[in-house]
Coordinates of N, CA and C in Angstrom, one line a residue:
X12 N -20.1 -49.4 5.1 CA -21.2 -48.7 4.5 C -20.9 -47.2 4.6
X13 N -21.1 -46.5 3.5 CA -20.8 -45.1 3.5 C -22.1 -44.3 3.9
X14 N -21.9 -43.3 4.8 CA -23.0 -42.5 5.2 C -23.3 -41.5 4.1
X15 N -24.6 -41.3 3.9 CA -25.0 -40.2 2.9 C -24.7 -38.9 3.5
X16 N -24.3 -37.9 2.7 CA -24.1 -36.6 3.1 C -25.4 -35.9 3.4
X17 N -25.5 -35.3 4.6 CA -26.7 -34.6 5.0 C -26.9 -33.3 4.2
X18 N -28.0 -33.1 3.7 CA -28.3 -31.9 2.9 C -28.2 -30.7 3.8
X19 N -27.5 -29.7 3.4 CA -27.4 -28.4 4.1 C -26.8 -28.5 5.5
X20 N -25.9 -29.5 5.7 CA -25.3 -29.7 7.0 C -24.6 -28.5 7.4
X21 N -23.9 -27.8 6.5 CA -23.2 -26.6 6.9 C -24.1 -25.5 7.5
X22 N -25.3 -25.4 7.0 CA -26.2 -24.4 7.5 C -26.7 -24.9 8.9
X23 N -26.9 -26.1 9.1 CA -27.4 -26.7 10.4 C -26.3 -26.4 11.4
X24 N -25.0 -26.6 11.1 CA -23.9 -26.3 12.0 C -23.8 -24.9 12.3
X25 N -24.0 -24.0 11.3 CA -23.9 -22.6 11.5 C -25.0 -22.1 12.4
X26 N -26.3 -22.7 12.2 CA -27.4 -22.3 13.1 C -27.1 -22.7 14.5
X27 N -26.6 -23.9 14.7 CA -26.3 -24.4 16.0 C -25.2 -23.6 16.7
X28 N -24.2 -23.2 16.0 CA -23.2 -22.3 16.6 C -23.7 -21.0 16.9
X29 N -24.6 -20.4 16.1 CA -25.1 -19.1 16.4 C -26.1 -19.2 17.6
X30 N -26.8 -20.3 17.7 CA -27.7 -20.5 18.9 C -26.8 -20.6 20.2
X31 N -25.7 -21.3 20.1 CA -24.8 -21.4 21.3 C -24.3 -20.0 21.6
X32 N -23.9 -19.2 20.6 CA -23.4 -17.8 20.8 C -24.5 -17.0 21.4
X33 N -25.8 -17.1 21.0 CA -26.8 -16.3 21.6 C -27.0 -16.8 23.1
X34 N -26.9 -18.1 23.3 CA -27.0 -18.6 24.7 C -25.9 -18.1 25.6
X35 N -24.7 -17.9 25.0 CA -23.5 -17.4 25.8 C -23.7 -15.9 26.1
X36 N -24.2 -15.2 25.1 CA -24.3 -13.7 25.3 C -25.5 -13.3 26.1
X37 N -26.6 -13.9 25.8 CA -27.9 -13.5 26.5 C -28.8 -14.8 26.5
X38 N -28.6 -15.6 27.6 CA -29.3 -16.9 27.6 C -30.9 -16.7 27.7
X39 N -31.3 -15.5 28.2 CA -32.8 -15.3 28.3 C -33.4 -15.1 26.9
X40 N -32.6 -14.9 25.8 CA -33.1 -14.7 24.5 C -33.2 -16.0 23.7
X41 N -32.8 -17.1 24.2 CA -32.9 -18.4 23.4 C -34.3 -18.8 23.2
X42 N -35.2 -18.7 24.2 CA -36.6 -19.0 23.9 C -37.3 -18.1 22.9
X43 N -36.9 -16.8 22.9 CA -37.4 -15.8 22.0 C -36.9 -16.2 20.6
X44 N -35.7 -16.6 20.5 CA -35.1 -17.0 19.2 C -35.8 -18.2 18.6
X45 N -36.0 -19.2 19.4 CA -36.7 -20.4 19.0 C -38.1 -20.1 18.6
X46 N -38.8 -19.2 19.4 CA -40.2 -18.8 19.0 C -40.2 -18.1 17.7
X47 N -39.3 -17.2 17.4 CA -39.3 -16.4 16.2 C -39.0 -17.4 15.0
X48 N -38.1 -18.3 15.2 CA -37.8 -19.3 14.1 C -38.9 -20.2 13.8
X49 N -39.7 -20.6 14.8 CA -40.8 -21.4 14.6 C -41.9 -20.7 13.9
X50 N -42.1 -19.4 14.2 CA -43.1 -18.6 13.5 C -42.7 -18.4 12.0
X51 N -41.5 -18.2 11.7 CA -41.1 -18.1 10.3 C -41.3 -19.4 9.6
X52 N -40.9 -20.5 10.2 CA -41.1 -21.9 9.6 C -42.6 -22.1 9.4
X53 N -43.5 -21.8 10.3 CA -44.9 -22.0 10.1 C -45.4 -21.1 9.0
X54 N -44.9 -19.9 8.9 CA -45.3 -19.0 7.8 C -44.9 -19.6 6.5
X55 N -43.8 -20.2 6.4 CA -43.4 -20.9 5.1 C -44.3 -22.0 4.8
X56 N -44.7 -22.8 5.7 CA -45.7 -23.9 5.5 C -47.1 -23.3 5.1
X57 N -47.5 -22.2 5.8 CA -48.8 -21.6 5.4 C -48.7 -21.0 4.0
X58 N -47.6 -20.4 3.6 CA -47.5 -19.8 2.3 C -47.6 -20.9 1.2
X59 N -46.9 -22.0 1.5 CA -47.0 -23.2 0.6 C -48.4 -23.6 0.4
X60 N -49.2 -23.8 1.5 CA -50.5 -24.3 1.4 C -51.5 -23.2 0.8
X61 N -51.2 -22.0 1.0 CA -52.0 -20.9 0.4 C -51.8 -21.0 -1.1
X62 N -50.6 -21.2 -1.6 CA -50.3 -21.4 -3.0 C -51.1 -22.6 -3.6
X63 N -51.0 -23.7 -2.8 CA -51.7 -24.9 -3.3 C -53.2 -24.8 -3.3
X64 N -53.7 -24.0 -2.4 CA -55.2 -23.7 -2.3 C -55.6 -22.8 -3.4
X65 N -54.9 -21.8 -3.7 CA -55.2 -20.8 -4.7 C -55.0 -21.3 -6.1
X66 N -54.1 -22.1 -6.4 CA -53.7 -22.6 -7.7 C -53.6 -24.1 -7.8
X67 N -54.7 -24.8 -7.5 CA -54.6 -26.3 -7.5 C -54.3 -26.9 -8.9
X68 N -54.6 -26.1 -9.9 CA -54.5 -26.6 -11.3 C -53.2 -26.2 -11.9
X69 N -52.3 -25.4 -11.2 CA -51.1 -24.9 -11.7 C -49.9 -25.2 -10.8
X70 N -49.8 -26.5 -10.4 CA -48.7 -26.9 -9.5 C -47.5 -27.0 -10.4
X71 N -46.3 -26.6 -9.9 CA -45.1 -26.7 -10.7 C -44.8 -28.1 -11.2
X72 N -45.0 -29.1 -10.3 CA -44.7 -30.5 -10.7 C -45.6 -31.0 -11.8
X73 N -46.8 -30.4 -12.0 CA -47.8 -30.9 -13.0 C -47.2 -30.7 -14.4
X74 N -46.5 -29.6 -14.6 CA -45.9 -29.4 -15.9 C -44.8 -30.3 -16.3
X75 N -44.0 -30.7 -15.3 CA -43.0 -31.7 -15.6 C -43.6 -33.1 -15.8
X76 N -44.7 -33.4 -15.1 CA -45.4 -34.7 -15.4 C -46.0 -34.7 -16.8
X77 N -46.5 -33.6 -17.2 CA -47.1 -33.5 -18.6 C -46.0 -33.6 -19.6
X78 N -44.8 -33.1 -19.3 CA -43.7 -33.1 -20.2 C -43.3 -34.6 -20.5
X79 N -43.4 -35.4 -19.5 CA -43.0 -36.8 -19.6 C -44.2 -37.7 -20.0
X80 N -45.4 -37.1 -20.1 CA -46.6 -37.8 -20.5 C -47.2 -38.7 -19.5
X81 N -47.1 -38.5 -18.2 CA -47.6 -39.4 -17.2 C -49.0 -38.9 -16.7
X82 N -49.4 -37.7 -17.0 CA -50.7 -37.3 -16.5 C -51.4 -36.5 -17.6
X83 N -52.7 -36.5 -17.6 CA -53.5 -35.7 -18.5 C -53.6 -34.3 -18.1
X84 N -54.1 -33.4 -19.0 CA -54.2 -32.0 -18.7 C -55.2 -31.8 -17.6
X85 N -55.1 -30.7 -16.8 CA -56.0 -30.5 -15.7 C -57.4 -30.2 -16.3
X86 N -58.4 -30.5 -15.5 CA -59.8 -30.3 -15.8 C -60.2 -28.8 -15.5
X87 N -61.3 -28.4 -16.1 CA -61.8 -27.1 -15.8 C -62.2 -26.9 -14.3
X88 N -61.8 -25.7 -13.8 CA -62.1 -25.4 -12.4 C -63.3 -24.5 -12.4
X89 N -64.4 -24.8 -11.7 CA -65.6 -24.0 -11.6 C -65.8 -23.6 -10.2
X90 N -66.1 -22.3 -10.0 CA -66.4 -21.8 -8.7 C -67.9 -21.3 -8.7
X91 N -68.8 -22.0 -8.1 CA -70.2 -21.7 -8.0 C -70.7 -21.8 -6.6
X92 N -69.9 -21.5 -5.6 CA -70.3 -21.8 -4.2 C -71.3 -20.7 -3.6
X93 N -71.4 -19.6 -4.2 CA -72.2 -18.5 -3.6 C -73.6 -18.5 -4.1
X94 N -74.2 -19.6 -4.4 CA -75.6 -19.7 -4.8 C -76.0 -18.9 -6.0
X95 N -75.3 -18.9 -7.1 CA -75.7 -18.2 -8.2 C -75.2 -16.7 -8.3
X96 N -74.8 -16.2 -7.2 CA -74.3 -14.8 -7.2 C -73.0 -14.7 -8.1
X97 N -72.1 -15.7 -7.9 CA -70.9 -15.8 -8.7 C -71.0 -17.0 -9.5
X98 N -70.9 -16.9 -10.8 CA -70.9 -18.1 -11.7 C -69.6 -17.9 -12.5
X99 N -68.5 -18.4 -12.0 CA -67.2 -18.1 -12.6 C -66.6 -19.4 -13.0
X100 N -66.3 -19.6 -14.3 CA -65.6 -20.7 -14.8 C -64.2 -20.3 -15.3
X101 N -63.2 -21.0 -15.0 CA -61.9 -20.6 -15.4 C -61.1 -21.8 -16.0
X102 N -60.6 -21.6 -17.2 CA -59.8 -22.6 -17.8 C -58.4 -22.6 -17.1
X103 N -57.8 -23.7 -17.0 CA -56.5 -23.8 -16.3 C -55.5 -23.0 -17.0
X104 N -55.3 -23.0 -18.2 CA -54.4 -22.2 -19.0 C -54.9 -21.8 -20.3
X105 N -54.3 -20.8 -20.9 CA -54.8 -20.4 -22.2 C -54.3 -21.2 -23.4
X106 N -53.3 -22.1 -23.1 CA -52.8 -22.9 -24.2 C -53.2 -24.3 -24.0
X107 N -53.2 -25.1 -25.0 CA -53.6 -26.5 -24.9 C -52.4 -27.3 -24.4
X108 N -52.5 -27.8 -23.2 CA -51.4 -28.4 -22.5 C -51.0 -29.7 -23.2
X109 N -52.0 -30.4 -23.8 CA -51.7 -31.7 -24.4 C -50.7 -31.5 -25.7
X110 N -50.9 -30.4 -26.3 CA -50.0 -30.1 -27.5 C -48.9 -29.2 -27.3
X111 N -48.6 -28.8 -26.0 CA -47.5 -27.9 -25.7 C -46.2 -28.6 -25.8
X112 N -45.2 -27.8 -26.3 CA -43.9 -28.4 -26.4 C -43.2 -28.5 -25.1
X113 N -42.1 -29.2 -25.0 CA -41.4 -29.3 -23.8 C -40.8 -28.0 -23.3
X114 N -40.5 -27.1 -24.2 CA -40.0 -25.8 -23.8 C -41.1 -25.0 -23.2
X115 N -42.3 -25.0 -23.7 CA -43.4 -24.3 -23.2 C -43.8 -24.8 -21.8
X116 N -43.8 -26.1 -21.6 CA -44.1 -26.7 -20.3 C -43.0 -26.4 -19.3
X117 N -41.8 -26.3 -19.7 CA -40.7 -25.9 -18.8 C -40.9 -24.5 -18.4
X118 N -41.2 -23.6 -19.3 CA -41.5 -22.2 -18.9 C -42.7 -22.0 -18.0
X119 N -43.7 -22.8 -18.2 CA -44.9 -22.8 -17.3 C -44.5 -23.2 -15.9
X120 N -43.7 -24.3 -15.9 CA -43.2 -24.8 -14.6 C -42.4 -23.7 -13.9
X121 N -41.5 -23.0 -14.6 CA -40.7 -22.0 -14.0 C -41.5 -20.9 -13.5
X122 N -42.5 -20.5 -14.2 CA -43.4 -19.4 -13.8 C -44.2 -19.8 -12.5
X123 N -44.6 -21.1 -12.5 CA -45.3 -21.6 -11.3 C -44.4 -21.7 -10.1
X124 N -43.1 -22.0 -10.3 CA -42.2 -22.0 -9.2 C -41.9 -20.6 -8.7
X125 N -41.8 -19.7 -9.6 CA -41.5 -18.3 -9.1 C -42.8 -17.8 -8.4
X126 N -44.0 -18.1 -8.9 CA -45.2 -17.7 -8.2 C -45.2 -18.3 -6.8
X127 N -44.9 -19.5 -6.7 CA -44.9 -20.2 -5.3 C -43.9 -19.5 -4.4
X128 N -42.7 -19.2 -5.0 CA -41.6 -18.6 -4.2 C -42.1 -17.2 -3.7
X129 N -42.7 -16.5 -4.5 CA -43.2 -15.1 -4.1 C -44.3 -15.2 -3.0
X130 N -45.2 -16.2 -3.2 CA -46.2 -16.3 -2.2 C -45.7 -16.8 -0.8
X131 N -44.8 -17.7 -0.9 CA -44.1 -18.2 0.4 C -43.3 -17.1 1.0
X132 N -42.5 -16.4 0.2 CA -41.7 -15.3 0.8 C -42.5 -14.2 1.3
X133 N -43.6 -13.9 0.7 CA -44.5 -12.8 1.2 C -45.1 -13.2 2.5
X134 N -45.5 -14.5 2.7 CA -46.1 -15.0 3.9 C -45.0 -14.9 5.0
X135 N -43.8 -15.3 4.7 CA -42.7 -15.3 5.7 C -42.4 -13.9 6.1
X136 N -42.4 -13.0 5.1 CA -42.1 -11.6 5.4 C -43.2 -10.9 6.3
X137 N -44.4 -11.3 5.9 CA -45.5 -10.7 6.7 C -45.4 -11.1 8.2
X138 N -45.2 -12.4 8.4 CA -45.0 -12.9 9.8 C -43.8 -12.3 10.5
X139 N -42.7 -12.2 9.7 CA -41.5 -11.6 10.3 C -41.7 -10.2 10.7
X140 N -42.5 -9.4 9.9 CA -42.7 -8.0 10.3 C -43.8 -7.8 11.3
X141 N -44.4 -8.9 11.7 CA -45.4 -8.8 12.8 C -46.8 -8.6 12.3
X142 N -47.1 -8.9 11.1 CA -48.5 -8.7 10.6 C -49.4 -9.8 11.1

């Protein structure tokens, strides 16, 4: 039986070697390094969920599913939680997703992926800078 290649194994090895190097040079810094890495990882998860919460109707995978015809267009999202003060209704997109071409859906998915990458990287940068 052939073992499957581990994704990004070279990066795992590099991280392990650098951790050993930090331990050899300054062993008291290993807990700090682990703490900082866990904060950055948690920031990435938080950024992902911030994106999912802010844009539930514009997930990148939705546009690929629409391209293959496995899901219908998203429904209208209405925000009326503040007791009549805000009565805001927003359509998911300005184009009709049911009649969109494969190229248009691919572009929408690309924009959604870039948006998600910007939000996740901003959250990671904010935590890394100590905000």
